[in-house]
PDB file of C-alpha atoms in Angstrom:
ATOM      1  CA  MET A   1      88.948  62.348  63.575  1.00  0.00           C
ATOM      2  CA  VAL A   2      88.438  59.249  61.356  1.00  0.00           C
ATOM      3  CA  ASP A   3      90.885  56.302  61.368  1.00  0.00           C
ATOM      4  CA  ALA A   4      91.724  53.891  58.511  1.00  0.00           C
ATOM      5  CA  SER A   5      88.768  51.621  59.346  1.00  0.00           C
ATOM      6  CA  GLY A   6      86.315  54.517  59.048  1.00  0.00           C
ATOM      7  CA  GLU A   7      85.581  54.658  62.770  1.00  0.00           C
ATOM      8  CA  THR A   8      85.452  58.025  64.458  1.00  0.00           C
ATOM      9  CA  GLN A   9      87.955  58.672  67.218  1.00  0.00           C
ATOM     10  CA  SER A  10      87.632  61.474  69.752  1.00  0.00           C
ATOM     11  CA  GLU A  11      90.696  63.629  70.208  1.00  0.00           C
ATOM     12  CA  GLU A  12      91.484  64.319  73.836  1.00  0.00           C
ATOM     13  CA  ARG A  13      91.188  67.983  74.712  1.00  0.00           C
ATOM     14  CA  VAL A  14      93.800  69.179  77.166  1.00  0.00           C
ATOM     15  CA  ALA A  15      92.651  71.791  79.664  1.00  0.00           C
ATOM     16  CA  LEU A  16      94.705  74.972  79.761  1.00  0.00           C
ATOM     17  CA  PRO A  17      96.570  75.548  83.032  1.00  0.00           C
ATOM     18  CA  ARG A  18      95.256  78.431  85.140  1.00  0.00           C
ATOM     19  CA  SER A  19      98.667  80.084  84.958  1.00  0.00           C
ATOM     20  CA  ILE A  20      98.095  80.658  81.227  1.00  0.00           C
ATOM     21  CA  ALA A  21      94.892  82.476  82.109  1.00  0.00           C
ATOM     22  CA  VAL A  22      96.913  84.750  84.408  1.00  0.00           C
ATOM     23  CA  VAL A  23      99.459  85.544  81.666  1.00  0.00           C
ATOM     24  CA  SER A  24      96.647  86.191  79.184  1.00  0.00           C
ATOM     25  CA  LEU A  25      94.731  88.397  81.629  1.00  0.00           C
ATOM     26  CA  ALA A  26      97.896  90.390  82.194  1.00  0.00           C
ATOM     27  CA  ALA A  27      98.351  90.796  78.432  1.00  0.00           C
ATOM     28  CA  CYS A  28      94.782  92.078  78.178  1.00  0.00           C
ATOM     29  CA  ILE A  29      95.234  94.601  80.979  1.00  0.00           C
ATOM     30  CA  LEU A  30      98.616  95.762  79.675  1.00  0.00           C
ATOM     31  CA  ASN A  31      97.059  96.374  76.258  1.00  0.00           C
ATOM     32  CA  ILE A  32      94.162  98.192  77.905  1.00  0.00           C
ATOM     33  CA  THR A  33      96.698 100.564  79.443  1.00  0.00           C
ATOM     34  CA  THR A  34      98.751 100.797  76.218  1.00  0.00           C
ATOM     35  CA  PHE A  35      95.824 101.558  73.922  1.00  0.00           C
ATOM     36  CA  GLY A  36      94.124 103.556  76.644  1.00  0.00           C
ATOM     37  CA  THR A  37      97.127 105.852  77.067  1.00  0.00           C
ATOM     38  CA  ALA A  38      98.840 106.093  73.666  1.00  0.00           C
ATOM     39  CA  PRO A  39      95.960 107.634  71.655  1.00  0.00           C
ATOM     40  CA  TYR A  40      95.344 110.297  74.294  1.00  0.00           C
ATOM     41  CA  LEU A  41      98.896 111.070  75.375  1.00  0.00           C
ATOM     42  CA  THR A  42      99.760 113.017  72.223  1.00  0.00           C
ATOM     43  CA  VAL A  43      96.449 114.876  72.332  1.00  0.00           C
ATOM     44  CA  ILE A  44      96.982 115.819  75.990  1.00  0.00           C
ATOM     45  CA  MET A  45     100.525 117.037  75.308  1.00  0.00           C
ATOM     46  CA  ALA A  46      99.455 119.079  72.264  1.00  0.00           C
ATOM     47  CA  SER A  47      96.119 120.553  73.333  1.00  0.00           C
ATOM     48  CA  GLN A  48      96.336 120.736  77.127  1.00  0.00           C
ATOM     49  CA  LEU A  49     100.037 121.105  77.933  1.00  0.00           C
ATOM     50  CA  GLY A  50     101.183 123.056  74.883  1.00  0.00           C
ATOM     51  CA  PHE A  51     104.213 120.872  74.132  1.00  0.00           C
ATOM     52  CA  THR A  52     106.035 121.652  70.884  1.00  0.00           C
ATOM     53  CA  PRO A  53     106.217 118.986  68.130  1.00  0.00           C
ATOM     54  CA  PHE A  54     109.866 118.337  69.081  1.00  0.00           C
ATOM     55  CA  GLN A  55     108.962 117.818  72.740  1.00  0.00           C
ATOM     56  CA  ILE A  56     106.088 115.483  71.852  1.00  0.00           C
ATOM     57  CA  THR A  57     108.431 113.498  69.609  1.00  0.00           C
ATOM     58  CA  ALA A  58     110.979 113.207  72.423  1.00  0.00           C
ATOM     59  CA  VAL A  59     108.365 111.853  74.847  1.00  0.00           C
ATOM     60  CA  LEU A  60     107.026 109.290  72.383  1.00  0.00           C
ATOM     61  CA  ALA A  61     110.509 108.294  71.221  1.00  0.00           C
ATOM     62  CA  ALA A  62     111.537 107.489  74.803  1.00  0.00           C
ATOM     63  CA  ASN A  63     108.755 104.900  74.952  1.00  0.00           C
ATOM     64  CA  LEU A  64     109.295 103.455  71.483  1.00  0.00           C
ATOM     65  CA  VAL A  65     113.062 103.087  71.842  1.00  0.00           C
ATOM     66  CA  ALA A  66     112.722 101.339  75.194  1.00  0.00           C
ATOM     67  CA  ALA A  67     109.785  99.152  74.132  1.00  0.00           C
ATOM     68  CA  ARG A  68     111.282  98.053  70.793  1.00  0.00           C
ATOM     69  CA  CYS A  69     115.030  97.909  71.498  1.00  0.00           C
ATOM     70  CA  LEU A  70     115.194  96.430  75.006  1.00  0.00           C
ATOM     71  CA  PRO A  71     113.122  93.198  74.568  1.00  0.00           C
ATOM     72  CA  LEU A  72     116.115  91.335  73.120  1.00  0.00           C
ATOM     73  CA  PHE A  73     118.225  92.052  76.204  1.00  0.00           C
ATOM     74  CA  ALA A  74     115.295  91.647  78.616  1.00  0.00           C
ATOM     75  CA  GLY A  75     114.567  88.245  77.057  1.00  0.00           C
ATOM     76  CA  LEU A  76     118.181  87.157  77.472  1.00  0.00           C
ATOM     77  CA  LEU A  77     118.049  88.339  81.090  1.00  0.00           C
ATOM     78  CA  GLY A  78     114.852  86.364  81.671  1.00  0.00           C
ATOM     79  CA  ASP A  79     116.522  83.227  80.292  1.00  0.00           C
ATOM     80  CA  ARG A  80     119.149  83.522  82.982  1.00  0.00           C
ATOM     81  CA  ILE A  81     117.417  84.857  86.098  1.00  0.00           C
ATOM     82  CA  SER A  82     113.842  83.539  85.531  1.00  0.00           C
ATOM     83  CA  HIS A  83     111.122  84.825  83.215  1.00  0.00           C
ATOM     84  CA  PHE A  84     108.812  85.138  86.208  1.00  0.00           C
ATOM     85  CA  THR A  85     111.187  87.697  87.733  1.00  0.00           C
ATOM     86  CA  THR A  86     111.392  89.773  84.565  1.00  0.00           C
ATOM     87  CA  MET A  87     107.602  89.654  84.060  1.00  0.00           C
ATOM     88  CA  LEU A  88     106.959  90.809  87.628  1.00  0.00           C
ATOM     89  CA  SER A  89     109.614  93.517  87.289  1.00  0.00           C
ATOM     90  CA  GLY A  90     107.982  94.670  84.068  1.00  0.00           C
ATOM     91  CA  ILE A  91     104.619  94.975  85.790  1.00  0.00           C
ATOM     92  CA  PHE A  92     106.059  97.127  88.585  1.00  0.00           C
ATOM     93  CA  ILE A  93     108.040  99.342  86.174  1.00  0.00           C
ATOM     94  CA  ARG A  94     105.085  99.852  83.848  1.00  0.00           C
ATOM     95  CA  ALA A  95     102.740 100.721  86.726  1.00  0.00           C
ATOM     96  CA  ALA A  96     105.290 103.225  88.013  1.00  0.00           C
ATOM     97  CA  GLY A  97     105.595 104.830  84.572  1.00  0.00           C
ATOM     98  CA  LEU A  98     101.846 105.189  84.078  1.00  0.00           C
ATOM     99  CA  GLY A  99     101.377 106.638  87.541  1.00  0.00           C
ATOM    100  CA  ALA A 100     104.300 109.019  87.019  1.00  0.00           C
ATOM    101  CA  PHE A 101     102.419 110.846  84.243  1.00  0.00           C
ATOM    102  CA  ALA A 102      99.976 112.048  86.918  1.00  0.00           C
ATOM    103  CA  ILE A 103     102.670 113.492  89.195  1.00  0.00           C
ATOM    104  CA  ASP A 104     104.183 116.236  87.024  1.00  0.00           C
ATOM    105  CA  ASP A 105     103.578 117.666  83.550  1.00  0.00           C
ATOM    106  CA  SER A 106     107.062 118.927  82.662  1.00  0.00           C
ATOM    107  CA  VAL A 107     108.675 117.711  79.449  1.00  0.00           C
ATOM    108  CA  GLY A 108     111.595 116.018  81.187  1.00  0.00           C
ATOM    109  CA  TRP A 109     109.287 114.187  83.587  1.00  0.00           C
ATOM    110  CA  PHE A 110     107.043 113.012  80.743  1.00  0.00           C
ATOM    111  CA  ILE A 111     110.101 111.652  78.909  1.00  0.00           C
ATOM    112  CA  PHE A 112     111.097 109.768  82.063  1.00  0.00           C
ATOM    113  CA  ALA A 113     107.585 108.361  82.598  1.00  0.00           C
ATOM    114  CA  SER A 114     107.284 107.384  78.927  1.00  0.00           C
ATOM    115  CA  ALA A 115     110.607 105.540  79.077  1.00  0.00           C
ATOM    116  CA  LEU A 116     109.491 103.641  82.196  1.00  0.00           C
ATOM    117  CA  VAL A 117     106.314 102.471  80.435  1.00  0.00           C
ATOM    118  CA  GLY A 118     108.425 101.224  77.520  1.00  0.00           C
ATOM    119  CA  VAL A 119     110.921  99.444  79.780  1.00  0.00           C
ATOM    120  CA  GLY A 120     108.066  97.746  81.622  1.00  0.00           C
ATOM    121  CA  GLY A 121     106.651  96.421  78.370  1.00  0.00           C
ATOM    122  CA  ALA A 122     110.081  95.264  77.215  1.00  0.00           C
ATOM    123  CA  PHE A 123     110.551  93.270  80.406  1.00  0.00           C
ATOM    124  CA  TYR A 124     107.103  91.691  80.360  1.00  0.00           C
ATOM    125  CA  GLU A 125     106.259  90.786  76.764  1.00  0.00           C
ATOM    126  CA  PRO A 126     109.189  88.565  75.669  1.00  0.00           C
ATOM    127  CA  SER A 127     109.141  86.721  78.990  1.00  0.00           C
ATOM    128  CA  ALA A 128     105.404  86.075  78.745  1.00  0.00           C
ATOM    129  CA  THR A 129     105.897  84.511  75.312  1.00  0.00           C
ATOM    130  CA  ALA A 130     108.855  82.476  76.531  1.00  0.00           C
ATOM    131  CA  THR A 131     106.847  81.224  79.524  1.00  0.00           C
ATOM    132  CA  LEU A 132     104.088  79.847  77.271  1.00  0.00           C
ATOM    133  CA  ALA A 133     106.719  78.191  75.087  1.00  0.00           C
ATOM    134  CA  HIS A 134     107.709  75.958  78.014  1.00  0.00           C
ATOM    135  CA  PHE A 135     104.319  74.228  78.097  1.00  0.00           C
ATOM    136  CA  ASN A 136     103.862  71.022  76.101  1.00  0.00           C
ATOM    137  CA  GLU A 137     102.883  71.168  72.423  1.00  0.00           C
ATOM    138  CA  LYS A 138      99.247  70.183  73.073  1.00  0.00           C
ATOM    139  CA  VAL A 139      98.844  73.287  75.200  1.00  0.00           C
ATOM    140  CA  GLN A 140     101.036  75.772  73.287  1.00  0.00           C
ATOM    141  CA  ALA A 141      98.832  76.383  70.233  1.00  0.00           C
ATOM    142  CA  ARG A 142      95.722  77.071  72.323  1.00  0.00           C
ATOM    143  CA  ALA A 143      97.735  79.103  74.827  1.00  0.00           C
ATOM    144  CA  TYR A 144      99.049  81.440  72.121  1.00  0.00           C
ATOM    145  CA  ALA A 145      95.548  81.742  70.621  1.00  0.00           C
ATOM    146  CA  VAL A 146      94.128  82.746  74.013  1.00  0.00           C
ATOM    147  CA  LEU A 147      97.019  85.177  74.524  1.00  0.00           C
ATOM    148  CA  ASN A 148      96.358  86.792  71.136  1.00  0.00           C
ATOM    149  CA  MET A 149      92.622  87.094  71.798  1.00  0.00           C
ATOM    150  CA  SER A 150      93.351  88.682  75.178  1.00  0.00           C
ATOM    151  CA  GLN A 151      95.711  91.213  73.611  1.00  0.00           C
ATOM    152  CA  ASN A 152      93.095  92.124  70.999  1.00  0.00           C
ATOM    153  CA  ALA A 153      90.433  92.512  73.685  1.00  0.00           C
ATOM    154  CA  GLY A 154      92.712  94.897  75.560  1.00  0.00           C
ATOM    155  CA  ALA A 155      93.386  96.910  72.398  1.00  0.00           C
ATOM    156  CA  LEU A 156      89.624  97.325  71.956  1.00  0.00           C
ATOM    157  CA  LEU A 157      88.685  98.072  75.553  1.00  0.00           C
ATOM    158  CA  GLY A 158      91.574 100.481  76.218  1.00  0.00           C
ATOM    159  CA  PRO A 159      90.447 103.454  74.096  1.00  0.00           C
ATOM    160  CA  ILE A 160      86.808 102.991  75.156  1.00  0.00           C
ATOM    161  CA  GLY A 161      87.601 103.157  78.872  1.00  0.00           C
ATOM    162  CA  ALA A 162      90.156 105.904  78.369  1.00  0.00           C
ATOM    163  CA  GLY A 163      87.588 108.086  76.628  1.00  0.00           C
ATOM    164  CA  LEU A 164      85.441 107.974  79.740  1.00  0.00           C
ATOM    165  CA  LEU A 165      88.385 108.745  82.027  1.00  0.00           C
ATOM    166  CA  VAL A 166      89.636 111.647  79.907  1.00  0.00           C
ATOM    167  CA  SER A 167      86.200 113.232  80.249  1.00  0.00           C
ATOM    168  CA  ILE A 168      87.055 113.506  83.966  1.00  0.00           C
ATOM    169  CA  ASN A 169      90.710 114.571  83.610  1.00  0.00           C
ATOM    170  CA  SER A 170      94.063 113.232  82.437  1.00  0.00           C
ATOM    171  CA  THR A 171      95.148 112.459  86.008  1.00  0.00           C
ATOM    172  CA  ALA A 172      92.294 109.957  86.346  1.00  0.00           C
ATOM    173  CA  LEU A 173      93.404 108.301  83.105  1.00  0.00           C
ATOM    174  CA  PHE A 174      97.017 107.797  84.170  1.00  0.00           C
ATOM    175  CA  LEU A 175      96.336 106.798  87.773  1.00  0.00           C
ATOM    176  CA  THR A 176      93.612 104.290  86.838  1.00  0.00           C
ATOM    177  CA  ASN A 177      95.872 102.615  84.288  1.00  0.00           C
ATOM    178  CA  GLY A 178      98.710 102.430  86.795  1.00  0.00           C
ATOM    179  CA  VAL A 179      96.444 100.854  89.430  1.00  0.00           C
ATOM    180  CA  LEU A 180      95.099  98.318  86.900  1.00  0.00           C
ATOM    181  CA  VAL A 181      98.625  97.114  86.205  1.00  0.00           C
ATOM    182  CA  ILE A 182      99.696  96.876  89.848  1.00  0.00           C
ATOM    183  CA  LEU A 183      96.602  94.768  90.631  1.00  0.00           C
ATOM    184  CA  LEU A 184      98.191  91.994  88.555  1.00  0.00           C
ATOM    185  CA  VAL A 185     100.905  91.425  91.153  1.00  0.00           C
ATOM    186  CA  PRO A 186      98.886  89.224  93.582  1.00  0.00           C
ATOM    187  CA  ALA A 187      97.711  87.009  90.708  1.00  0.00           C
ATOM    188  CA  PHE A 188     101.282  86.476  89.520  1.00  0.00           C
ATOM    189  CA  LEU A 189     102.570  85.733  93.004  1.00  0.00           C
ATOM    190  CA  ALA A 190      99.808  83.131  93.457  1.00  0.00           C
ATOM    191  CA  PHE A 191     101.109  81.246  90.386  1.00  0.00           C
ATOM    192  CA  ARG A 192     104.807  81.786  90.966  1.00  0.00           C
ATOM    193  CA  THR A 193     105.629  78.066  90.862  1.00  0.00           C
ATOM    194  CA  GLU A 194     103.613  77.312  87.715  1.00  0.00           C
ATOM    195  CA  LEU A 195     105.167  80.254  85.845  1.00  0.00           C
ATOM    196  CA  ALA A 196     108.743  79.351  86.760  1.00  0.00           C
ATOM    197  CA  THR A 197     110.948  78.424  83.794  1.00  0.00           C
ATOM    198  CA  PRO A 198     114.329  76.664  83.744  1.00  0.00           C
ATOM    199  CA  ARG A 199     117.310  78.974  83.657  1.00  0.00           C
ATOM    200  CA  SER A 200     119.617  78.948  80.648  1.00  0.00           C
ATOM    201  CA  GLU A 201     123.331  78.337  81.098  1.00  0.00           C
ATOM    202  CA  ASP A 202     124.152  79.320  77.509  1.00  0.00           C
ATOM    203  CA  ASN A 203     126.711  82.014  76.809  1.00  0.00           C
ATOM    204  CA  VAL A 204     125.049  85.339  75.943  1.00  0.00           C
ATOM    205  CA  LEU A 205     127.211  85.912  72.876  1.00  0.00           C
ATOM    206  CA  GLY A 206     126.403  82.410  71.697  1.00  0.00           C
ATOM    207  CA  SER A 207     122.690  83.070  72.043  1.00  0.00           C
ATOM    208  CA  LEU A 208     122.984  86.339  70.125  1.00  0.00           C
ATOM    209  CA  GLY A 209     125.043  84.631  67.455  1.00  0.00           C
ATOM    210  CA  ARG A 210     122.316  82.065  66.802  1.00  0.00           C
ATOM    211  CA  VAL A 211     119.772  84.867  66.461  1.00  0.00           C
ATOM    212  CA  PHE A 212     121.728  87.072  64.068  1.00  0.00           C
ATOM    213  CA  LYS A 213     122.926  84.186  61.894  1.00  0.00           C
ATOM    214  CA  ASN A 214     119.343  83.202  61.148  1.00  0.00           C
ATOM    215  CA  ARG A 215     118.698  84.920  57.796  1.00  0.00           C
ATOM    216  CA  THR A 216     114.986  84.106  57.792  1.00  0.00           C
ATOM    217  CA  PHE A 217     114.603  85.781  61.156  1.00  0.00           C
ATOM    218  CA  LEU A 218     116.570  88.838  60.016  1.00  0.00           C
ATOM    219  CA  ARG A 219     114.421  89.253  56.890  1.00  0.00           C
ATOM    220  CA  PHE A 220     111.319  89.000  59.067  1.00  0.00           C
ATOM    221  CA  GLY A 221     112.773  91.650  61.375  1.00  0.00           C
ATOM    222  CA  VAL A 222     113.301  94.065  58.483  1.00  0.00           C
ATOM    223  CA  ALA A 223     109.715  93.535  57.331  1.00  0.00           C
ATOM    224  CA  MET A 224     108.388  94.154  60.833  1.00  0.00           C
ATOM    225  CA  ALA A 225     110.471  97.322  61.128  1.00  0.00           C
ATOM    226  CA  THR A 226     108.546  98.863  58.227  1.00  0.00           C
ATOM    227  CA  PHE A 227     105.261  97.781  59.821  1.00  0.00           C
ATOM    228  CA  TRP A 228     106.073  99.390  63.156  1.00  0.00           C
ATOM    229  CA  ALA A 229     107.220 102.587  61.425  1.00  0.00           C
ATOM    230  CA  ILE A 230     103.752 102.949  59.881  1.00  0.00           C
ATOM    231  CA  ASP A 231     101.887 101.706  62.963  1.00  0.00           C
ATOM    232  CA  SER A 232     103.625 104.216  65.232  1.00  0.00           C
ATOM    233  CA  GLN A 233     102.654 107.112  62.963  1.00  0.00           C
ATOM    234  CA  MET A 234      99.020 105.964  62.945  1.00  0.00           C
ATOM    235  CA  THR A 235      98.950 105.584  66.708  1.00  0.00           C
ATOM    236  CA  VAL A 236     100.227 109.132  67.149  1.00  0.00           C
ATOM    237  CA  LEU A 237      98.555 111.062  64.331  1.00  0.00           C
ATOM    238  CA  ILE A 238      95.082 109.556  63.923  1.00  0.00           C
ATOM    239  CA  PRO A 239      93.994 110.363  67.520  1.00  0.00           C
ATOM    240  CA  VAL A 240      95.165 113.974  67.042  1.00  0.00           C
ATOM    241  CA  TYR A 241      93.188 114.361  63.816  1.00  0.00           C
ATOM    242  CA  THR A 242      90.145 112.687  65.381  1.00  0.00           C
ATOM    243  CA  ALA A 243      90.230 115.090  68.330  1.00  0.00           C
ATOM    244  CA  GLU A 244      90.511 118.052  65.950  1.00  0.00           C
ATOM    245  CA  LEU A 245      87.629 116.854  63.761  1.00  0.00           C
ATOM    246  CA  THR A 246      85.305 116.166  66.695  1.00  0.00           C
ATOM    247  CA  GLY A 247      86.425 119.136  68.756  1.00  0.00           C
ATOM    248  CA  SER A 248      86.809 116.938  71.849  1.00  0.00           C
ATOM    249  CA  ASP A 249      89.799 115.070  73.309  1.00  0.00           C
ATOM    250  CA  GLN A 250      87.382 112.458  74.620  1.00  0.00           C
ATOM    251  CA  TRP A 251      86.855 111.089  71.086  1.00  0.00           C
ATOM    252  CA  ALA A 252      90.562 110.783  70.236  1.00  0.00           C
ATOM    253  CA  GLY A 253      90.577 107.002  70.615  1.00  0.00           C
ATOM    254  CA  THR A 254      87.443 106.374  68.519  1.00  0.00           C
ATOM    255  CA  ALA A 255      89.360 105.704  65.297  1.00  0.00           C
ATOM    256  CA  MET A 256      91.638 103.263  67.151  1.00  0.00           C
ATOM    257  CA  VAL A 257      88.595 101.293  68.388  1.00  0.00           C
ATOM    258  CA  VAL A 258      87.245 101.009  64.835  1.00  0.00           C
ATOM    259  CA  ASN A 259      90.684  99.995  63.565  1.00  0.00           C
TER     260      ASN A 259
END
């Protein structure tokens, strides 16, 4: 950085708190389980369990509805009871959902497990973002960059690891992902104080009013709705086509890795 006199000044670099590393690691692992399960779940239901298209849709819809509709309410809850509490709850719920897939293979049970995975994500993700927002401005930009890089790393590693697990069996895939998530609990408990955020005393209706009166935010929401409509179709269909083309469920996530 050069000042008016032409002399170079060094800009102080602020070290990121270790608690941010914990949140980012969790984001990476959660994406490993998301992108390690989603590409293979449809393939397993179609080729191994013989679910009908309607049944497959019901299972996937349970996850998508929970994961995309509940974050608003989970975020408001986190504002009032502590984002640490909602993040930890999300970790437990998501681990339970992933592990549940390995217990039974009935349609109703898969819908239940899929919904749990979605609820877990809805509880964790908005609270993780809100937690980083409470750090000072010098830290925030780098914190969000690290968080984004961690999420991308998880999206890449998930299908690769899942391909190896599916070659064993689907039970290994679901149980391993569930265990990975639950291993985050000790790390979060160790940084409970650093991850604590002040509780909001604002009225819930007032908070919602500020959100839905923001026209820029609403336009952005509409744009993102079209994105997620396309993204969800790709996540479901491309792995199925890849498995059919290669003749092996193990390669279902290959296209997702390239993407």
